[in-house]
Amino acid sequence: MLRVHDLTRRFGRLMALDHVSFEISAGTIHGLIGPNGSGKTTFFNLVTGFLPANEGKVFWDGRDVTGLPPHRISRLGLARTFQNTSNYARLTVRENLVIASRNHIESSALARMLHLRSARSEEARHGRSADALLERFGMRDLADVQAAQLPGGTQKILGVAIALSTNPRLVMLDEPLAGLNTGEKAQLMTILRGLCADGLTLLLIEHDMKAIMQACDRITVLSYGTLLAEGTPEEISRDPATIKAYLGTEVA
Ligand SMILES: Nc1ncnc2c1ncn2[C@@H]1O[C@H](COP(=O)(O)OP(=O)(O)OP(=O)(O)O)[C@@H](O)[C@H]1O
Ligand SMILES: [Mg+2]
């Protein structure tokens, strides 16, 4: 589904990502782990068009999408969340979801004038998709609450719902569990597993090793921008290089 080949990004003399190649198969939960500064977020930025790559290629369903701008990537069915919460603080939860869905498939102003009825039915569709997400994320009671008023953990969960409002096939989540309490973590992981069962593919950056090991089908490990290891959670938890660079004695 997604394949990167020799993906490379430098910041001055720093190699943030150094000829990284791997593949994510459809229908899987794929983990991307590694120490702070190992290039995980940079990987997301390169794949989703937020940063240009210095070298290497990104393939989506076999098609070369390297260098496409973020909105084109998003239209292909690839969505992401950000490490820091991002939503419209002054809008309500439901408004955030409607806007995210609307930005995705924007009919032009002229089209709206010529086809008022279709624009209106489109609007209704965005509303219905927002309501479905509210239901799925257990946020129906929060629909009319301003995003800024939500606790930090709930804002992060809203960020995931916003990413899903573009109806993606692959969602890349940057530390979705950070800042969540135990109950919220369990809630979000249950939702994510349910979405996967419905055919969604997930790429998960996460430092919570317990969650990663439980949820992922495959894991890729980065260290100093290079690919250190790849395999099943079992293989990764036993991999000497990964233990040395990242896991320490925690999982070993
Ligand atoms: N825009 C930028 N300009 C300069 N250096 C950057 C930039 N973005 C990232 N870096 C550097 O590139 C390296 C990789 O950063 P990145 O954010 O991808 O790491 P990460 O694996 O996501 O880390 P963390 O787990 O802390 O989120 C780091 O050394 C970081 O300081
Ligand atoms: Mg990061």
PDB file of N, CA, C and O in Angstrom, residues 49 59 194 234:
ATOM      1  N   GLY A  49       4.011  15.041   2.491  1.00  0.00           N
ATOM      2  CA  GLY A  49       4.248  16.228   1.668  1.00  0.00           C
ATOM      3  C   GLY A  49       4.459  17.513   2.444  1.00  0.00           C
ATOM      4  O   GLY A  49       4.482  18.596   1.863  1.00  0.00           O
ATOM      5  N   PHE A  59       5.959   5.651  -2.687  1.00  0.00           N
ATOM      6  CA  PHE A  59       4.988   5.035  -3.598  1.00  0.00           C
ATOM      7  C   PHE A  59       3.709   4.719  -2.848  1.00  0.00           C
ATOM      8  O   PHE A  59       3.735   4.181  -1.743  1.00  0.00           O
ATOM      9  N   GLY A 194     -10.909  -1.354  16.155  1.00  0.00           N
ATOM     10  CA  GLY A 194     -12.193  -1.503  15.462  1.00  0.00           C
ATOM     11  C   GLY A 194     -12.122  -0.956  14.040  1.00  0.00           C
ATOM     12  O   GLY A 194     -12.630  -1.566  13.097  1.00  0.00           O
ATOM     13  N   GLU A 234       7.242  -9.692  18.487  1.00  0.00           N
ATOM     14  CA  GLU A 234       8.080 -10.738  19.094  1.00  0.00           C
ATOM     15  C   GLU A 234       9.535 -10.571  18.682  1.00  0.00           C
ATOM     16  O   GLU A 234      10.445 -10.555  19.518  1.00  0.00           O
TER      17      GLU A 234
END
